[in-house]
PDB file of C-alpha atoms in Angstrom:
ATOM      1  CA  MET A   1      30.560 -21.086 -13.220  1.00  0.00           C
ATOM      2  CA  SER A   2      28.309 -20.027 -16.106  1.00  0.00           C
ATOM      3  CA  LEU A   3      25.200 -17.894 -15.684  1.00  0.00           C
ATOM      4  CA  GLU A   4      23.061 -20.842 -16.795  1.00  0.00           C
ATOM      5  CA  ALA A   5      24.556 -23.001 -14.045  1.00  0.00           C
ATOM      6  CA  LEU A   6      23.991 -20.302 -11.450  1.00  0.00           C
ATOM      7  CA  GLN A   7      20.349 -20.083 -12.472  1.00  0.00           C
ATOM      8  CA  LEU A   8      19.887 -23.763 -11.645  1.00  0.00           C
ATOM      9  CA  LEU A   9      21.044 -23.307  -8.056  1.00  0.00           C
ATOM     10  CA  PRO A  10      18.140 -23.210  -5.554  1.00  0.00           C
ATOM     11  CA  LEU A  11      19.161 -19.825  -4.176  1.00  0.00           C
ATOM     12  CA  SER A  12      17.200 -16.704  -3.345  1.00  0.00           C
ATOM     13  CA  ILE A  13      17.141 -13.835  -0.891  1.00  0.00           C
ATOM     14  CA  PRO A  14      14.481 -14.320   1.795  1.00  0.00           C
ATOM     15  CA  SER A  15      12.552 -11.284   2.933  1.00  0.00           C
ATOM     16  CA  PRO A  16      12.381 -10.515   6.666  1.00  0.00           C
ATOM     17  CA  SER A  17       9.449 -12.119   8.416  1.00  0.00           C
ATOM     18  CA  GLN A  18       8.656  -8.815  10.112  1.00  0.00           C
ATOM     19  CA  GLY A  19       9.677  -5.193  10.035  1.00  0.00           C
ATOM     20  CA  VAL A  20       8.180  -4.106  13.338  1.00  0.00           C
ATOM     21  CA  TRP A  21       9.074  -5.182  16.866  1.00  0.00           C
ATOM     22  CA  HIS A  22       7.325  -4.084  20.037  1.00  0.00           C
ATOM     23  CA  LEU A  23       9.067  -2.870  23.133  1.00  0.00           C
ATOM     24  CA  GLY A  24       6.068  -3.024  25.418  1.00  0.00           C
ATOM     25  CA  PRO A  25       3.477  -0.756  23.766  1.00  0.00           C
ATOM     26  CA  VAL A  26       6.126   1.023  21.669  1.00  0.00           C
ATOM     27  CA  PRO A  27       6.576  -0.206  18.062  1.00  0.00           C
ATOM     28  CA  ILE A  28      10.165  -0.303  16.810  1.00  0.00           C
ATOM     29  CA  ARG A  29      10.088  -0.071  13.043  1.00  0.00           C
ATOM     30  CA  ALA A  30      12.993  -1.214  10.881  1.00  0.00           C
ATOM     31  CA  TYR A  31      12.084   1.382   8.248  1.00  0.00           C
ATOM     32  CA  ALA A  32      12.559   4.208  10.746  1.00  0.00           C
ATOM     33  CA  LEU A  33      15.748   2.701  12.157  1.00  0.00           C
ATOM     34  CA  CYS A  34      17.276   2.527   8.678  1.00  0.00           C
ATOM     35  CA  ILE A  35      16.450   6.159   8.012  1.00  0.00           C
ATOM     36  CA  ILE A  36      17.924   7.221  11.354  1.00  0.00           C
ATOM     37  CA  ALA A  37      21.068   5.165  10.737  1.00  0.00           C
ATOM     38  CA  GLY A  38      21.415   6.788   7.320  1.00  0.00           C
ATOM     39  CA  VAL A  39      21.111  10.272   8.795  1.00  0.00           C
ATOM     40  CA  VAL A  40      23.757   9.501  11.437  1.00  0.00           C
ATOM     41  CA  ALA A  41      26.146   8.155   8.791  1.00  0.00           C
ATOM     42  CA  ALA A  42      25.575  11.190   6.573  1.00  0.00           C
ATOM     43  CA  ILE A  43      26.297  13.576   9.455  1.00  0.00           C
ATOM     44  CA  TRP A  44      29.470  11.698  10.367  1.00  0.00           C
ATOM     45  CA  LEU A  45      30.876  11.726   6.839  1.00  0.00           C
ATOM     46  CA  GLY A  46      29.596  15.202   6.071  1.00  0.00           C
ATOM     47  CA  ASP A  47      31.168  16.691   9.191  1.00  0.00           C
ATOM     48  CA  ARG A  48      34.581  15.239   8.338  1.00  0.00           C
ATOM     49  CA  ARG A  49      34.404  16.662   4.824  1.00  0.00           C
ATOM     50  CA  TRP A  50      33.068  20.011   6.038  1.00  0.00           C
ATOM     51  CA  VAL A  51      35.969  20.483   8.455  1.00  0.00           C
ATOM     52  CA  ALA A  52      38.416  19.546   5.687  1.00  0.00           C
ATOM     53  CA  ARG A  53      36.959  22.356   3.596  1.00  0.00           C
ATOM     54  CA  GLY A  54      37.409  24.912   6.356  1.00  0.00           C
ATOM     55  CA  GLY A  55      34.091  24.584   8.161  1.00  0.00           C
ATOM     56  CA  ARG A  56      33.486  24.449  11.883  1.00  0.00           C
ATOM     57  CA  GLN A  57      33.378  20.999  13.461  1.00  0.00           C
ATOM     58  CA  GLY A  58      29.908  19.927  14.579  1.00  0.00           C
ATOM     59  CA  GLN A  59      28.160  22.386  12.293  1.00  0.00           C
ATOM     60  CA  VAL A  60      26.822  19.676  10.005  1.00  0.00           C
ATOM     61  CA  GLY A  61      24.811  18.342  12.954  1.00  0.00           C
ATOM     62  CA  ASP A  62      23.265  21.790  13.335  1.00  0.00           C
ATOM     63  CA  VAL A  63      22.426  21.847   9.643  1.00  0.00           C
ATOM     64  CA  ALA A  64      20.757  18.449  10.021  1.00  0.00           C
ATOM     65  CA  LEU A  65      18.362  19.859  12.623  1.00  0.00           C
ATOM     66  CA  TRP A  66      16.961  22.034   9.841  1.00  0.00           C
ATOM     67  CA  ALA A  67      17.488  19.824   6.809  1.00  0.00           C
ATOM     68  CA  VAL A  68      16.274  16.448   8.064  1.00  0.00           C
ATOM     69  CA  PRO A  69      12.746  17.472   9.181  1.00  0.00           C
ATOM     70  CA  ALA A  70      12.332  19.564   6.038  1.00  0.00           C
ATOM     71  CA  GLY A  71      13.576  16.632   3.947  1.00  0.00           C
ATOM     72  CA  VAL A  72      11.167  14.165   5.533  1.00  0.00           C
ATOM     73  CA  ILE A  73       8.248  16.557   4.993  1.00  0.00           C
ATOM     74  CA  GLY A  74       9.307  17.152   1.404  1.00  0.00           C
ATOM     75  CA  ALA A  75       9.738  13.429   0.781  1.00  0.00           C
ATOM     76  CA  ARG A  76       6.278  12.634   2.072  1.00  0.00           C
ATOM     77  CA  MET A  77       4.662  15.519   0.184  1.00  0.00           C
ATOM     78  CA  TYR A  78       6.262  14.358  -3.059  1.00  0.00           C
ATOM     79  CA  HIS A  79       5.111  10.784  -2.510  1.00  0.00           C
ATOM     80  CA  VAL A  80       1.551  11.806  -1.705  1.00  0.00           C
ATOM     81  CA  ALA A  81       1.427  14.229  -4.647  1.00  0.00           C
ATOM     82  CA  THR A  82       2.618  11.644  -7.177  1.00  0.00           C
ATOM     83  CA  ASP A  83       0.528   8.791  -5.713  1.00  0.00           C
ATOM     84  CA  HIS A  84      -2.410  10.721  -4.320  1.00  0.00           C
ATOM     85  CA  ASP A  85      -4.985   8.060  -5.228  1.00  0.00           C
ATOM     86  CA  LEU A  86      -3.439   5.828  -2.535  1.00  0.00           C
ATOM     87  CA  TYR A  87      -4.784   8.254   0.054  1.00  0.00           C
ATOM     88  CA  PHE A  88      -7.532  10.298  -1.580  1.00  0.00           C
ATOM     89  CA  GLY A  89      -8.985   7.823  -4.074  1.00  0.00           C
ATOM     90  CA  PRO A  90     -12.330   6.010  -3.679  1.00  0.00           C
ATOM     91  CA  GLY A  91     -12.474   4.022  -0.452  1.00  0.00           C
ATOM     92  CA  ARG A  92      -9.151   5.365   0.786  1.00  0.00           C
ATOM     93  CA  ASP A  93      -8.405   6.915   4.163  1.00  0.00           C
ATOM     94  CA  ALA A  94      -6.852  10.364   3.807  1.00  0.00           C
ATOM     95  CA  TRP A  95      -5.243  10.008   7.242  1.00  0.00           C
ATOM     96  CA  GLY A  96      -2.965   7.412   5.680  1.00  0.00           C
ATOM     97  CA  ALA A  97      -1.082  10.278   4.064  1.00  0.00           C
ATOM     98  CA  LEU A  98       0.377  11.001   7.507  1.00  0.00           C
ATOM     99  CA  GLU A  99       1.396   7.409   8.278  1.00  0.00           C
ATOM    100  CA  ILE A 100       4.986   7.781   7.200  1.00  0.00           C
ATOM    101  CA  TRP A 101       6.039   4.694   9.172  1.00  0.00           C
ATOM    102  CA  ASN A 102       4.330   2.494   6.578  1.00  0.00           C
ATOM    103  CA  GLY A 103       6.750   3.649   3.902  1.00  0.00           C
ATOM    104  CA  GLY A 104       6.348   6.135   1.111  1.00  0.00           C
ATOM    105  CA  LEU A 105       9.110   8.741   0.820  1.00  0.00           C
ATOM    106  CA  GLY A 106      10.012  10.341  -2.495  1.00  0.00           C
ATOM    107  CA  ILE A 107      13.742  10.947  -2.871  1.00  0.00           C
ATOM    108  CA  TRP A 108      13.258  14.015  -5.050  1.00  0.00           C
ATOM    109  CA  GLY A 109      11.067  15.595  -2.407  1.00  0.00           C
ATOM    110  CA  ALA A 110      13.583  14.662   0.277  1.00  0.00           C
ATOM    111  CA  ILE A 111      16.419  16.372  -1.574  1.00  0.00           C
ATOM    112  CA  SER A 112      14.330  19.457  -2.334  1.00  0.00           C
ATOM    113  CA  GLY A 113      13.016  19.794   1.216  1.00  0.00           C
ATOM    114  CA  GLY A 114      16.391  19.074   2.776  1.00  0.00           C
ATOM    115  CA  PHE A 115      18.087  21.600   0.511  1.00  0.00           C
ATOM    116  CA  LEU A 116      15.550  24.241   1.497  1.00  0.00           C
ATOM    117  CA  GLY A 117      16.099  23.555   5.201  1.00  0.00           C
ATOM    118  CA  ALA A 118      19.881  23.672   4.778  1.00  0.00           C
ATOM    119  CA  TYR A 119      19.635  26.880   2.749  1.00  0.00           C
ATOM    120  CA  LEU A 120      17.660  28.622   5.482  1.00  0.00           C
ATOM    121  CA  TYR A 121      20.262  27.606   8.054  1.00  0.00           C
ATOM    122  CA  CYS A 122      23.090  28.793   5.804  1.00  0.00           C
ATOM    123  CA  ARG A 123      21.416  32.178   5.402  1.00  0.00           C
ATOM    124  CA  ARG A 124      21.270  32.623   9.157  1.00  0.00           C
ATOM    125  CA  GLN A 125      24.853  31.517   9.752  1.00  0.00           C
ATOM    126  CA  GLY A 126      26.601  33.103   6.791  1.00  0.00           C
ATOM    127  CA  ILE A 127      27.550  29.790   5.209  1.00  0.00           C
ATOM    128  CA  LEU A 128      28.090  29.498   1.471  1.00  0.00           C
ATOM    129  CA  VAL A 129      25.599  26.923   0.204  1.00  0.00           C
ATOM    130  CA  ARG A 130      27.682  25.344  -2.536  1.00  0.00           C
ATOM    131  CA  PRO A 131      30.666  24.353  -0.381  1.00  0.00           C
ATOM    132  CA  LEU A 132      28.279  22.852   2.154  1.00  0.00           C
ATOM    133  CA  ALA A 133      26.439  20.923  -0.569  1.00  0.00           C
ATOM    134  CA  ASP A 134      29.765  19.609  -1.863  1.00  0.00           C
ATOM    135  CA  ALA A 135      30.779  18.488   1.614  1.00  0.00           C
ATOM    136  CA  LEU A 136      27.477  16.711   2.222  1.00  0.00           C
ATOM    137  CA  ALA A 137      27.024  15.062  -1.188  1.00  0.00           C
ATOM    138  CA  PRO A 138      28.746  11.685  -0.581  1.00  0.00           C
ATOM    139  CA  GLY A 139      27.063  11.414   2.823  1.00  0.00           C
ATOM    140  CA  LEU A 140      23.661  11.860   1.198  1.00  0.00           C
ATOM    141  CA  LEU A 141      24.374   8.945  -1.096  1.00  0.00           C
ATOM    142  CA  LEU A 142      25.543   6.893   1.880  1.00  0.00           C
ATOM    143  CA  ALA A 143      22.317   7.706   3.731  1.00  0.00           C
ATOM    144  CA  GLN A 144      20.266   6.648   0.718  1.00  0.00           C
ATOM    145  CA  ALA A 145      22.129   3.335   0.571  1.00  0.00           C
ATOM    146  CA  ILE A 146      21.367   2.586   4.217  1.00  0.00           C
ATOM    147  CA  GLY A 147      17.785   3.785   3.883  1.00  0.00           C
ATOM    148  CA  ARG A 148      17.127   1.254   1.120  1.00  0.00           C
ATOM    149  CA  LEU A 149      17.297  -1.483   3.733  1.00  0.00           C
ATOM    150  CA  GLY A 150      14.022  -0.093   5.035  1.00  0.00           C
ATOM    151  CA  ASN A 151      12.385  -1.053   1.732  1.00  0.00           C
ATOM    152  CA  TYR A 152      13.748  -4.567   2.227  1.00  0.00           C
ATOM    153  CA  PHE A 153      12.068  -4.885   5.617  1.00  0.00           C
ATOM    154  CA  ASN A 154       8.824  -3.437   4.222  1.00  0.00           C
ATOM    155  CA  GLN A 155       8.936  -5.786   1.182  1.00  0.00           C
ATOM    156  CA  GLU A 156       8.380  -2.882  -1.197  1.00  0.00           C
ATOM    157  CA  LEU A 157       9.873  -1.293  -4.310  1.00  0.00           C
ATOM    158  CA  TYR A 158      11.151  -4.570  -5.752  1.00  0.00           C
ATOM    159  CA  GLY A 159      11.585  -5.419  -9.423  1.00  0.00           C
ATOM    160  CA  ARG A 160       9.968  -7.728 -11.920  1.00  0.00           C
ATOM    161  CA  PRO A 161      10.189 -11.535 -11.598  1.00  0.00           C
ATOM    162  CA  THR A 162      13.580 -13.114 -12.158  1.00  0.00           C
ATOM    163  CA  THR A 163      15.130 -16.582 -12.100  1.00  0.00           C
ATOM    164  CA  LEU A 164      18.549 -15.252 -11.081  1.00  0.00           C
ATOM    165  CA  PRO A 165      19.959 -16.872  -7.929  1.00  0.00           C
ATOM    166  CA  TRP A 166      19.745 -13.588  -6.036  1.00  0.00           C
ATOM    167  CA  GLY A 167      16.031 -13.231  -6.664  1.00  0.00           C
ATOM    168  CA  LEU A 168      14.097 -11.747  -3.752  1.00  0.00           C
ATOM    169  CA  GLU A 169      11.281 -13.649  -2.060  1.00  0.00           C
ATOM    170  CA  ILE A 170       8.185 -11.502  -1.526  1.00  0.00           C
ATOM    171  CA  ASP A 171       5.115 -12.545   0.433  1.00  0.00           C
ATOM    172  CA  PRO A 172       2.025 -12.634  -1.850  1.00  0.00           C
ATOM    173  CA  VAL A 173       0.290 -10.099   0.400  1.00  0.00           C
ATOM    174  CA  ASN A 174       2.929  -7.595  -0.729  1.00  0.00           C
ATOM    175  CA  TRP A 175       2.567  -8.240  -4.462  1.00  0.00           C
ATOM    176  CA  PRO A 176       1.251  -5.331  -6.570  1.00  0.00           C
ATOM    177  CA  SER A 177      -2.514  -4.927  -6.376  1.00  0.00           C
ATOM    178  CA  GLY A 178      -4.240  -7.335  -8.758  1.00  0.00           C
ATOM    179  CA  ALA A 179      -1.005  -9.117  -9.700  1.00  0.00           C
ATOM    180  CA  SER A 180      -0.671 -12.890  -9.672  1.00  0.00           C
ATOM    181  CA  PHE A 181       2.524 -14.920  -9.916  1.00  0.00           C
ATOM    182  CA  ALA A 182       3.359 -18.611  -9.720  1.00  0.00           C
ATOM    183  CA  ASP A 183       4.352 -20.092  -6.390  1.00  0.00           C
ATOM    184  CA  GLY A 184       8.034 -19.674  -5.748  1.00  0.00           C
ATOM    185  CA  THR A 185       8.388 -16.580  -7.936  1.00  0.00           C
ATOM    186  CA  THR A 186      11.278 -14.347  -6.934  1.00  0.00           C
ATOM    187  CA  PHE A 187      11.879 -10.751  -7.924  1.00  0.00           C
ATOM    188  CA  HIS A 188      14.750  -8.436  -8.733  1.00  0.00           C
ATOM    189  CA  PRO A 189      16.006  -7.020  -5.391  1.00  0.00           C
ATOM    190  CA  THR A 190      16.090  -3.432  -6.628  1.00  0.00           C
ATOM    191  CA  PHE A 191      16.687  -2.220  -3.083  1.00  0.00           C
ATOM    192  CA  LEU A 192      19.981  -4.141  -3.163  1.00  0.00           C
ATOM    193  CA  TYR A 193      20.930  -2.888  -6.619  1.00  0.00           C
ATOM    194  CA  GLU A 194      20.439   0.697  -5.513  1.00  0.00           C
ATOM    195  CA  LEU A 195      22.229   0.110  -2.206  1.00  0.00           C
ATOM    196  CA  LEU A 196      25.314  -1.280  -3.966  1.00  0.00           C
ATOM    197  CA  TRP A 197      25.207   1.396  -6.666  1.00  0.00           C
ATOM    198  CA  ASN A 198      25.058   4.122  -4.037  1.00  0.00           C
ATOM    199  CA  LEU A 199      27.987   2.705  -2.061  1.00  0.00           C
ATOM    200  CA  ALA A 200      30.059   2.510  -5.239  1.00  0.00           C
ATOM    201  CA  GLY A 201      29.009   6.083  -5.970  1.00  0.00           C
ATOM    202  CA  VAL A 202      30.239   7.252  -2.566  1.00  0.00           C
ATOM    203  CA  ALA A 203      33.686   5.792  -3.265  1.00  0.00           C
ATOM    204  CA  LEU A 204      33.776   7.269  -6.772  1.00  0.00           C
ATOM    205  CA  ILE A 205      32.734  10.769  -5.684  1.00  0.00           C
ATOM    206  CA  VAL A 206      35.203  10.904  -2.807  1.00  0.00           C
ATOM    207  CA  ALA A 207      38.025   9.696  -5.080  1.00  0.00           C
ATOM    208  CA  LEU A 208      37.262  12.217  -7.836  1.00  0.00           C
ATOM    209  CA  ASP A 209      36.935  15.034  -5.329  1.00  0.00           C
ATOM    210  CA  ARG A 210      40.334  14.223  -3.833  1.00  0.00           C
ATOM    211  CA  ARG A 211      41.946  13.955  -7.255  1.00  0.00           C
ATOM    212  CA  TRP A 212      40.509  17.123  -8.807  1.00  0.00           C
ATOM    213  CA  ARG A 213      39.651  19.260  -5.741  1.00  0.00           C
ATOM    214  CA  LEU A 214      36.144  19.902  -6.992  1.00  0.00           C
ATOM    215  CA  GLY A 215      34.137  22.771  -5.613  1.00  0.00           C
ATOM    216  CA  ARG A 216      31.467  25.379  -6.372  1.00  0.00           C
ATOM    217  CA  GLY A 217      28.695  22.796  -6.321  1.00  0.00           C
ATOM    218  CA  ARG A 218      30.350  20.359  -8.711  1.00  0.00           C
ATOM    219  CA  VAL A 219      30.599  17.544  -6.143  1.00  0.00           C
ATOM    220  CA  PHE A 220      26.860  17.860  -5.542  1.00  0.00           C
ATOM    221  CA  ALA A 221      26.277  17.846  -9.312  1.00  0.00           C
ATOM    222  CA  LEU A 222      28.417  14.716  -9.552  1.00  0.00           C
ATOM    223  CA  TYR A 223      26.294  13.124  -6.828  1.00  0.00           C
ATOM    224  CA  VAL A 224      23.139  13.885  -8.801  1.00  0.00           C
ATOM    225  CA  MET A 225      24.656  12.411 -11.951  1.00  0.00           C
ATOM    226  CA  VAL A 226      25.851   9.239 -10.238  1.00  0.00           C
ATOM    227  CA  TYR A 227      22.581   8.644  -8.447  1.00  0.00           C
ATOM    228  CA  THR A 228      20.263   9.342 -11.381  1.00  0.00           C
ATOM    229  CA  ALA A 229      22.342   7.187 -13.750  1.00  0.00           C
ATOM    230  CA  GLY A 230      21.669   4.177 -11.535  1.00  0.00           C
ATOM    231  CA  ARG A 231      18.168   5.157 -10.515  1.00  0.00           C
ATOM    232  CA  GLY A 232      17.040   5.547 -14.129  1.00  0.00           C
ATOM    233  CA  TRP A 233      18.061   1.957 -14.882  1.00  0.00           C
ATOM    234  CA  ILE A 234      16.639   0.565 -11.659  1.00  0.00           C
ATOM    235  CA  GLU A 235      13.289   2.289 -12.305  1.00  0.00           C
ATOM    236  CA  THR A 236      12.900   0.231 -15.493  1.00  0.00           C
ATOM    237  CA  LEU A 237      12.975  -2.949 -13.379  1.00  0.00           C
ATOM    238  CA  ARG A 238      10.434  -1.946 -10.754  1.00  0.00           C
ATOM    239  CA  ILE A 239       6.844  -3.156 -10.896  1.00  0.00           C
ATOM    240  CA  ASP A 240       5.363  -1.361  -7.892  1.00  0.00           C
ATOM    241  CA  THR A 241       2.096   0.325  -8.747  1.00  0.00           C
ATOM    242  CA  ILE A 242       2.379   4.080  -9.220  1.00  0.00           C
ATOM    243  CA  GLU A 243       0.002   6.535 -10.841  1.00  0.00           C
ATOM    244  CA  LEU A 244       2.603   7.925 -13.243  1.00  0.00           C
ATOM    245  CA  ASP A 245       3.796   4.558 -14.516  1.00  0.00           C
ATOM    246  CA  ASP A 246       3.437   5.468 -18.198  1.00  0.00           C
ATOM    247  CA  VAL A 247       4.437   9.007 -19.109  1.00  0.00           C
ATOM    248  CA  LEU A 248       5.207   8.937 -22.826  1.00  0.00           C
ATOM    249  CA  GLY A 249       6.216   5.299 -22.469  1.00  0.00           C
ATOM    250  CA  LEU A 250       8.384   5.642 -19.357  1.00  0.00           C
ATOM    251  CA  ARG A 251       7.818   5.737 -15.617  1.00  0.00           C
ATOM    252  CA  TRP A 252       7.902   9.176 -14.072  1.00  0.00           C
ATOM    253  CA  GLY A 253      11.033   8.288 -12.103  1.00  0.00           C
ATOM    254  CA  VAL A 254      12.903   7.539 -15.329  1.00  0.00           C
ATOM    255  CA  TRP A 255      12.026  10.940 -16.764  1.00  0.00           C
ATOM    256  CA  MET A 256      13.096  12.603 -13.511  1.00  0.00           C
ATOM    257  CA  SER A 257      16.421  10.800 -13.679  1.00  0.00           C
ATOM    258  CA  ILE A 258      16.993  11.837 -17.290  1.00  0.00           C
ATOM    259  CA  GLY A 259      16.107  15.472 -16.630  1.00  0.00           C
ATOM    260  CA  LEU A 260      18.155  15.804 -13.440  1.00  0.00           C
ATOM    261  CA  PHE A 261      21.161  13.998 -14.915  1.00  0.00           C
ATOM    262  CA  THR A 262      21.150  16.355 -17.893  1.00  0.00           C
ATOM    263  CA  ALA A 263      20.847  19.466 -15.718  1.00  0.00           C
ATOM    264  CA  ALA A 264      23.586  18.311 -13.331  1.00  0.00           C
ATOM    265  CA  ALA A 265      25.945  17.400 -16.181  1.00  0.00           C
ATOM    266  CA  ALA A 266      25.431  20.791 -17.816  1.00  0.00           C
ATOM    267  CA  TYR A 267      26.117  22.544 -14.512  1.00  0.00           C
ATOM    268  CA  PHE A 268      29.241  20.460 -13.895  1.00  0.00           C
ATOM    269  CA  VAL A 269      30.703  21.293 -17.307  1.00  0.00           C
ATOM    270  CA  LEU A 270      29.802  24.992 -17.325  1.00  0.00           C
ATOM    271  CA  VAL A 271      31.117  25.688 -13.824  1.00  0.00           C
ATOM    272  CA  GLY A 272      34.259  23.675 -14.532  1.00  0.00           C
ATOM    273  CA  ARG A 273      34.983  25.807 -17.584  1.00  0.00           C
ATOM    274  CA  ARG A 274      34.354  29.021 -15.668  1.00  0.00           C
ATOM    275  CA  HIS A 275      36.521  28.136 -12.658  1.00  0.00           C
ATOM    276  CA  ARG A 276      39.784  26.402 -13.454  1.00  0.00           C
ATOM    277  CA  GLY A 277      42.855  25.570 -11.386  1.00  0.00           C
ATOM    278  CA  ASP A 278      42.938  27.178  -7.965  1.00  0.00           C
ATOM    279  CA  GLU A 279      39.531  28.758  -8.560  1.00  0.00           C
ATOM    280  CA  GLY A 280      37.911  25.350  -8.799  1.00  0.00           C
ATOM    281  CA  ARG A 281      37.221  25.210  -5.055  1.00  0.00           C
ATOM    282  CA  GLU A 282      36.255  27.971  -2.625  1.00  0.00           C
ATOM    283  CA  SER A 283      39.054  29.082  -0.293  1.00  0.00           C
ATOM    284  CA  ILE A 284      36.687  29.428   2.667  1.00  0.00           C
ATOM    285  CA  PRO A 285      33.077  28.260   3.016  1.00  0.00           C
ATOM    286  CA  TYR A 286      31.723  31.385   4.759  1.00  0.00           C
ATOM    287  CA  ARG A 287      30.578  34.783   3.567  1.00  0.00           C
ATOM    288  CA  ASP A 288      32.727  37.766   4.537  1.00  0.00           C
ATOM    289  CA  GLY A 289      31.799  38.879   8.025  1.00  0.00           C
ATOM    290  CA  ALA A 290      29.773  35.754   8.774  1.00  0.00           C
ATOM    291  CA  PRO A 291      29.516  34.962  12.500  1.00  0.00           C
ATOM    292  CA  ASP A 292      30.983  31.466  12.129  1.00  0.00           C
ATOM    293  CA  ARG A 293      33.920  32.462   9.976  1.00  0.00           C
ATOM    294  CA  SER A 294      36.076  33.276  12.991  1.00  0.00           C
ATOM    295  CA  HIS A 295      35.578  29.724  14.230  1.00  0.00           C
ATOM    296  CA  ALA A 296      36.772  28.056  11.055  1.00  0.00           C
ATOM    297  CA  PRO A 297      40.055  26.190  11.420  1.00  0.00           C
ATOM    298  CA  SER A 298      43.096  27.911   9.974  1.00  0.00           C
TER     299      SER A 298
END
């Protein structure tokens, strides 16, 4: 069937009628459930990969106790810093900056905060950071894929109008401030694009790691490259209102993707040239004399 024929089909993706359910006085929020599910999936996959690299089973869960809270704090701080007028502008309520359940997490802040939390744990336990980052990388992308479902339930971070049959229905109350569209307008489901891109990225990273036995932070660099390549394109579709929507002609997220992709690619190439063959991956993921080294599987 041709694209023109598909466009004539009366199809679309409906948005959920609600994203919050109440269990007595307790609100159950889909956004939070998606984030929790993503964290659980990341720990599961990360632990399997960590053990395969010589790490102690269950240790990834311990890392998460440090990395996840730090990541959430970092994600919220980044969001508030880059969209501060939403909370500190005229007529705004500054307390809204703390209402994380209403959405608003910046991925770059999440990665930075989570990395800091994981680094502090690694310092205490004698873990080498780069092998841990390589073990966790595909799980992070998996968590991001699952987390994007939270944006679907919140009817946020969608793209510009489209007539494609997979256009996303958005309630007018959730349209960008001051925007007006014709009745029946549907939008690019950028949450779905990113979800599918991330899942494909997980498969690609795991396959390349198995084929080339990547190490020394190169799997994490590959994760950054895969994610930013898709995110940069997806950012060009989004129409959500942000303060930095025109930085030298591009949204801030596009520039972040370009900069991080370039840095990660340079790191991947330079480290690959420096460590070839058997030196491409660390033989053990602990520092000499580290307390957990004796527990690593032989």
